[in-house]
mmCIF file of C-alpha atoms in Angstrom:
data_model
loop_
_atom_site.group_PDB
_atom_site.id
_atom_site.type_symbol
_atom_site.label_atom_id
_atom_site.label_comp_id
_atom_site.label_asym_id
_atom_site.label_seq_id
_atom_site.Cartn_x
_atom_site.Cartn_y
_atom_site.Cartn_z
ATOM 1 C CA UNK A 1 -37.738 -214.037 0.244
ATOM 2 C CA UNK A 2 -34.068 -214.356 0.852
ATOM 3 C CA UNK A 3 -31.805 -212.826 -1.773
ATOM 4 C CA UNK A 4 -28.121 -212.349 -2.330
ATOM 5 C CA UNK A 5 -26.450 -209.743 -4.529
ATOM 6 C CA UNK A 6 -22.953 -209.883 -5.921
ATOM 7 C CA UNK A 7 -21.779 -206.480 -7.041
ATOM 8 C CA UNK A 8 -19.817 -206.680 -10.253
ATOM 9 C CA UNK A 9 -20.246 -209.575 -12.643
ATOM 10 C CA UNK A 10 -16.601 -209.168 -13.710
ATOM 11 C CA UNK A 11 -13.620 -208.126 -11.609
ATOM 12 C CA UNK A 12 -10.108 -207.740 -12.981
ATOM 13 C CA UNK A 13 -6.989 -207.480 -10.825
ATOM 14 C CA UNK A 14 -3.270 -207.684 -11.415
ATOM 15 C CA UNK A 15 -1.283 -210.601 -10.108
ATOM 16 C CA UNK A 16 -0.205 -209.805 -6.563
ATOM 17 C CA UNK A 17 -2.983 -207.274 -5.996
ATOM 18 C CA UNK A 18 -5.763 -207.452 -3.437
ATOM 19 C CA UNK A 19 -8.850 -209.414 -4.423
ATOM 20 C CA UNK A 20 -12.198 -208.096 -3.166
ATOM 21 C CA UNK A 21 -15.448 -209.719 -4.282
ATOM 22 C CA UNK A 22 -18.607 -208.239 -2.846
ATOM 23 C CA UNK A 23 -21.667 -210.031 -1.524
ATOM 24 C CA UNK A 24 -24.690 -208.555 0.208
ATOM 25 C CA UNK A 25 -27.684 -210.467 1.493
ATOM 26 C CA UNK A 26 -31.178 -209.520 2.543
ATOM 27 C CA UNK A 27 -32.310 -210.964 5.829
ATOM 28 C CA UNK A 28 -33.416 -209.661 9.177
ATOM 29 C CA UNK A 29 -31.766 -212.615 10.872
ATOM 30 C CA UNK A 30 -28.133 -213.446 10.069
ATOM 31 C CA UNK A 31 -28.195 -216.522 7.851
ATOM 32 C CA UNK A 32 -25.620 -219.112 6.956
ATOM 33 C CA UNK A 33 -23.353 -217.724 4.240
ATOM 34 C CA UNK A 34 -21.091 -219.465 1.758
ATOM 35 C CA UNK A 35 -18.584 -218.704 -0.962
ATOM 36 C CA UNK A 36 -17.978 -221.131 -3.797
ATOM 37 C CA UNK A 37 -15.444 -221.138 -6.628
ATOM 38 C CA UNK A 38 -15.999 -222.615 -10.083
ATOM 39 C CA UNK A 39 -13.246 -223.282 -12.596
ATOM 40 C CA UNK A 40 -14.173 -223.698 -16.276
ATOM 41 C CA UNK A 41 -16.213 -226.795 -17.030
ATOM 42 C CA UNK A 42 -16.166 -227.919 -13.422
ATOM 43 C CA UNK A 43 -18.556 -228.013 -10.522
ATOM 44 C CA UNK A 44 -18.599 -225.587 -7.623
ATOM 45 C CA UNK A 45 -16.150 -226.026 -4.775
ATOM 46 C CA UNK A 46 -16.766 -224.682 -1.295
ATOM 47 C CA UNK A 47 -14.262 -221.951 -0.352
ATOM 48 C CA UNK A 48 -15.577 -221.062 3.085
ATOM 49 C CA UNK A 49 -18.729 -220.717 5.146
ATOM 50 C CA UNK A 50 -20.106 -218.596 7.969
ATOM 51 C CA UNK A 51 -22.320 -220.369 10.489
ATOM 52 C CA UNK A 52 -22.649 -217.799 13.300
ATOM 53 C CA UNK A 53 -19.295 -218.472 14.928
ATOM 54 C CA UNK A 54 -16.324 -216.176 14.226
ATOM 55 C CA UNK A 55 -17.165 -213.259 11.952
ATOM 56 C CA UNK A 56 -13.867 -213.560 10.088
ATOM 57 C CA UNK A 57 -13.842 -216.841 8.258
ATOM 58 C CA UNK A 58 -10.747 -218.324 6.655
ATOM 59 C CA UNK A 59 -11.082 -220.629 3.709
ATOM 60 C CA UNK A 60 -8.977 -222.522 1.260
ATOM 61 C CA UNK A 61 -6.414 -221.058 -1.148
ATOM 62 C CA UNK A 62 -5.745 -218.052 1.111
ATOM 63 C CA UNK A 63 -9.240 -216.593 0.845
ATOM 64 C CA UNK A 64 -11.174 -215.174 3.754
ATOM 65 C CA UNK A 65 -14.480 -213.401 4.275
ATOM 66 C CA UNK A 66 -15.821 -211.160 6.981
ATOM 67 C CA UNK A 67 -19.441 -211.229 8.110
ATOM 68 C CA UNK A 68 -20.717 -207.723 8.873
ATOM 69 C CA UNK A 69 -24.226 -207.766 10.254
ATOM 70 C CA UNK A 70 -24.622 -203.997 10.192
ATOM 71 C CA UNK A 71 -23.842 -203.935 6.487
ATOM 72 C CA UNK A 72 -25.519 -207.295 5.662
ATOM 73 C CA UNK A 73 -22.343 -208.154 3.806
ATOM 74 C CA UNK A 74 -20.017 -211.113 3.414
ATOM 75 C CA UNK A 75 -17.262 -209.897 1.110
ATOM 76 C CA UNK A 76 -14.529 -212.277 -0.036
ATOM 77 C CA UNK A 77 -10.909 -211.152 0.033
ATOM 78 C CA UNK A 78 -7.426 -212.405 -0.698
ATOM 79 C CA UNK A 79 -4.356 -210.254 -0.025
ATOM 80 C CA UNK A 80 -2.437 -211.231 -3.142
ATOM 81 C CA UNK A 81 -4.007 -212.579 -6.327
ATOM 82 C CA UNK A 82 -2.468 -215.486 -8.164
ATOM 83 C CA UNK A 83 -3.057 -216.440 -11.771
ATOM 84 C CA UNK A 84 -4.673 -219.659 -10.568
ATOM 85 C CA UNK A 85 -7.381 -217.636 -8.786
ATOM 86 C CA UNK A 86 -8.996 -216.786 -12.119
ATOM 87 C CA UNK A 87 -12.425 -218.385 -11.898
ATOM 88 C CA UNK A 88 -16.061 -217.607 -11.176
ATOM 89 C CA UNK A 89 -17.093 -217.035 -7.595
ATOM 90 C CA UNK A 90 -20.554 -217.484 -6.150
ATOM 91 C CA UNK A 91 -21.925 -216.224 -2.878
ATOM 92 C CA UNK A 92 -24.813 -218.196 -1.370
ATOM 93 C CA UNK A 93 -27.118 -217.757 1.606
ATOM 94 C CA UNK A 94 -29.427 -219.972 3.597
ATOM 95 C CA UNK A 95 -31.741 -218.615 6.275
ATOM 96 C CA UNK A 96 -31.521 -220.305 9.648
ATOM 97 C CA UNK A 97 -35.160 -221.383 9.588
ATOM 98 C CA UNK A 98 -35.659 -222.293 5.951
ATOM 99 C CA UNK A 99 -34.484 -225.865 5.612
ATOM 100 C CA UNK A 100 -31.635 -226.794 3.331
ATOM 101 C CA UNK A 101 -32.185 -224.545 0.341
ATOM 102 C CA UNK A 102 -29.378 -222.254 -0.731
ATOM 103 C CA UNK A 103 -29.961 -219.081 -2.699
ATOM 104 C CA UNK A 104 -27.063 -218.225 -5.002
ATOM 105 C CA UNK A 105 -25.878 -214.871 -6.209
ATOM 106 C CA UNK A 106 -25.355 -214.268 -9.905
ATOM 107 C CA UNK A 107 -21.617 -214.898 -9.711
ATOM 108 C CA UNK A 108 -18.499 -212.786 -10.232
ATOM 109 C CA UNK A 109 -15.893 -213.703 -12.777
ATOM 110 C CA UNK A 110 -12.418 -212.906 -11.499
ATOM 111 C CA UNK A 111 -9.732 -212.213 -14.072
ATOM 112 C CA UNK A 112 -6.079 -211.978 -13.035
ATOM 113 C CA UNK A 113 -3.679 -210.059 -15.243
ATOM 114 C CA UNK A 114 0.016 -210.932 -15.297
ATOM 115 C CA UNK B 1 -13.276 -240.661 -1.016
ATOM 116 C CA UNK B 2 -16.922 -239.708 -0.937
ATOM 117 C CA UNK B 3 -18.364 -237.444 -3.553
ATOM 118 C CA UNK B 4 -20.829 -236.891 -6.350
ATOM 119 C CA UNK B 5 -20.343 -238.442 -9.760
ATOM 120 C CA UNK B 6 -22.053 -237.003 -12.795
ATOM 121 C CA UNK B 7 -21.992 -238.783 -16.102
ATOM 122 C CA UNK B 8 -21.398 -238.359 -18.894
ATOM 123 C CA UNK B 9 -19.257 -235.223 -18.833
ATOM 124 C CA UNK B 10 -20.273 -234.310 -22.381
ATOM 125 C CA UNK B 11 -23.540 -235.298 -24.023
ATOM 126 C CA UNK B 12 -24.895 -234.588 -27.459
ATOM 127 C CA UNK B 13 -28.581 -234.864 -28.237
ATOM 128 C CA UNK B 14 -30.540 -234.650 -31.416
ATOM 129 C CA UNK B 15 -33.600 -232.476 -31.404
ATOM 130 C CA UNK B 16 -36.674 -234.390 -30.305
ATOM 131 C CA UNK B 17 -34.774 -236.917 -28.205
ATOM 132 C CA UNK B 18 -34.976 -237.447 -24.495
ATOM 133 C CA UNK B 19 -31.691 -237.824 -22.637
ATOM 134 C CA UNK B 20 -30.934 -238.786 -19.054
ATOM 135 C CA UNK B 21 -28.130 -237.306 -17.002
ATOM 136 C CA UNK B 22 -26.788 -239.425 -14.186
ATOM 137 C CA UNK B 23 -26.000 -238.209 -10.673
ATOM 138 C CA UNK B 24 -24.742 -240.599 -8.009
ATOM 139 C CA UNK B 25 -23.490 -239.764 -4.508
ATOM 140 C CA UNK B 26 -21.869 -241.885 -1.801
ATOM 141 C CA UNK B 27 -21.995 -239.216 0.888
ATOM 142 C CA UNK B 28 -25.158 -240.519 2.538
ATOM 143 C CA UNK B 29 -26.791 -237.135 1.943
ATOM 144 C CA UNK B 30 -30.559 -236.933 2.053
ATOM 145 C CA UNK B 31 -31.069 -233.877 -0.125
ATOM 146 C CA UNK B 32 -30.092 -233.664 -3.782
ATOM 147 C CA UNK B 33 -30.458 -230.891 -6.362
ATOM 148 C CA UNK B 34 -30.223 -230.235 -10.085
ATOM 149 C CA UNK B 35 -29.132 -226.864 -11.432
ATOM 150 C CA UNK B 36 -28.817 -225.468 -14.913
ATOM 151 C CA UNK B 37 -26.068 -223.009 -15.780
ATOM 152 C CA UNK B 38 -25.948 -220.955 -18.980
ATOM 153 C CA UNK B 39 -22.966 -218.850 -20.105
ATOM 154 C CA UNK B 40 -22.586 -215.737 -18.002
ATOM 155 C CA UNK B 41 -25.519 -216.659 -15.816
ATOM 156 C CA UNK B 42 -25.847 -217.984 -12.353
ATOM 157 C CA UNK B 43 -27.385 -221.219 -11.184
ATOM 158 C CA UNK B 44 -31.035 -221.941 -11.787
ATOM 159 C CA UNK B 45 -32.754 -224.671 -9.796
ATOM 160 C CA UNK B 46 -34.512 -227.340 -11.852
ATOM 161 C CA UNK B 47 -35.602 -229.948 -9.303
ATOM 162 C CA UNK B 48 -34.704 -230.978 -5.806
ATOM 163 C CA UNK B 49 -35.328 -233.915 -3.536
ATOM 164 C CA UNK B 50 -35.172 -233.808 0.249
ATOM 165 C CA UNK B 51 -35.799 -237.505 0.741
ATOM 166 C CA UNK B 52 -36.136 -240.741 -1.190
ATOM 167 C CA UNK B 53 -39.319 -241.076 -3.249
ATOM 168 C CA UNK B 54 -40.068 -237.380 -3.001
ATOM 169 C CA UNK B 55 -39.021 -234.435 -5.159
ATOM 170 C CA UNK B 56 -40.114 -230.880 -5.833
ATOM 171 C CA UNK B 57 -40.048 -228.565 -8.827
ATOM 172 C CA UNK B 58 -37.588 -225.731 -8.813
ATOM 173 C CA UNK B 59 -37.712 -222.492 -10.739
ATOM 174 C CA UNK B 60 -37.321 -223.942 -14.245
ATOM 175 C CA UNK B 61 -38.779 -227.476 -14.112
ATOM 176 C CA UNK B 62 -40.658 -227.351 -17.422
ATOM 177 C CA UNK B 63 -39.253 -229.848 -19.904
ATOM 178 C CA UNK B 64 -37.403 -231.833 -17.255
ATOM 179 C CA UNK B 65 -38.228 -234.830 -15.093
ATOM 180 C CA UNK B 66 -36.500 -236.611 -12.219
ATOM 181 C CA UNK B 67 -36.803 -239.669 -10.028
ATOM 182 C CA UNK B 68 -35.458 -240.513 -6.589
ATOM 183 C CA UNK B 69 -35.851 -244.234 -6.079
ATOM 184 C CA UNK B 70 -32.598 -244.596 -4.162
ATOM 185 C CA UNK B 71 -30.858 -242.281 -1.747
ATOM 186 C CA UNK B 72 -27.684 -242.403 -3.813
ATOM 187 C CA UNK B 73 -29.183 -241.588 -7.188
ATOM 188 C CA UNK B 74 -31.041 -238.596 -8.637
ATOM 189 C CA UNK B 75 -31.157 -238.832 -12.445
ATOM 190 C CA UNK B 76 -32.410 -235.944 -14.567
ATOM 191 C CA UNK B 77 -34.209 -236.501 -17.865
ATOM 192 C CA UNK B 78 -34.214 -233.692 -20.377
ATOM 193 C CA UNK B 79 -37.281 -234.236 -22.493
ATOM 194 C CA UNK B 80 -38.084 -233.095 -26.011
ATOM 195 C CA UNK B 81 -40.396 -230.533 -24.429
ATOM 196 C CA UNK B 82 -37.369 -228.562 -23.245
ATOM 197 C CA UNK B 83 -36.966 -226.061 -26.056
ATOM 198 C CA UNK B 84 -33.464 -224.883 -25.275
ATOM 199 C CA UNK B 85 -31.637 -227.683 -23.478
ATOM 200 C CA UNK B 86 -28.070 -226.752 -24.406
ATOM 201 C CA UNK B 87 -26.455 -225.883 -21.074
ATOM 202 C CA UNK B 88 -24.165 -227.038 -18.298
ATOM 203 C CA UNK B 89 -26.000 -229.148 -15.710
ATOM 204 C CA UNK B 90 -24.852 -229.458 -12.118
ATOM 205 C CA UNK B 91 -25.971 -231.926 -9.500
ATOM 206 C CA UNK B 92 -25.484 -231.220 -5.790
ATOM 207 C CA UNK B 93 -26.203 -232.851 -2.471
ATOM 208 C CA UNK B 94 -26.515 -231.573 1.031
ATOM 209 C CA UNK B 95 -25.523 -232.862 4.419
ATOM 210 C CA UNK B 96 -27.094 -230.817 7.177
ATOM 211 C CA UNK B 97 -28.309 -227.398 8.316
ATOM 212 C CA UNK B 98 -24.932 -225.677 8.557
ATOM 213 C CA UNK B 99 -23.165 -227.494 5.768
ATOM 214 C CA UNK B 100 -22.844 -226.308 2.233
ATOM 215 C CA UNK B 101 -23.689 -228.203 -0.896
ATOM 216 C CA UNK B 102 -21.322 -230.693 -2.478
ATOM 217 C CA UNK B 103 -21.347 -230.441 -6.264
ATOM 218 C CA UNK B 104 -20.599 -232.890 -9.014
ATOM 219 C CA UNK B 105 -18.306 -231.925 -11.883
ATOM 220 C CA UNK B 106 -21.186 -231.273 -14.251
ATOM 221 C CA UNK B 107 -22.535 -232.495 -17.577
ATOM 222 C CA UNK B 108 -22.399 -230.303 -20.651
ATOM 223 C CA UNK B 109 -25.366 -231.033 -22.898
ATOM 224 C CA UNK B 110 -25.385 -229.868 -26.487
ATOM 225 C CA UNK B 111 -28.246 -230.212 -28.935
ATOM 226 C CA UNK B 112 -27.066 -230.975 -32.458
#
């Protein structure tokens, strides 16, 4: 079965520092990959997605993610953290031949220190 | 603008009562999903529906029921059989193979 692992349930960075949130998936065939952001008491919002086109995907709010097949990874980065980036981030994966179902990682809470 | 509307945003239930959470979408999506989210935990799938008049159990369906009589609507009933219903509930819909899910803003259910 498809699975996705987010390393680090909590990540803390200083404002202006690099943000790196890690996501690894298990699949022999590169799947579709997604990153979502959730602010307190809200639903999830799509940040970006990888659908077998460019390996470096740019999303909203200055975030980007790079698909690395050799490492089965899809880490999320942002060069300079802003206080408004504090939220929970979820990585999700869907195999190419498994219908519409997404499998979500356990989430990473990003804290931004002033 | 198209989207998913969940109502109410906050819901309080007495023990032993059934409550129904509403989820409506105007995105013309076929597939709809219900997730439960507890503090510090990820998303757990309760039920999903790929098409009208059909739905499937997810990982934690016990104590919940759903219906899908219309494409736009996928209500979730939390029954008295659900022993620990206090949680944040999220509804989502899906467009196509390469698209992601669109989520509603959630309903926070509290048992009092």
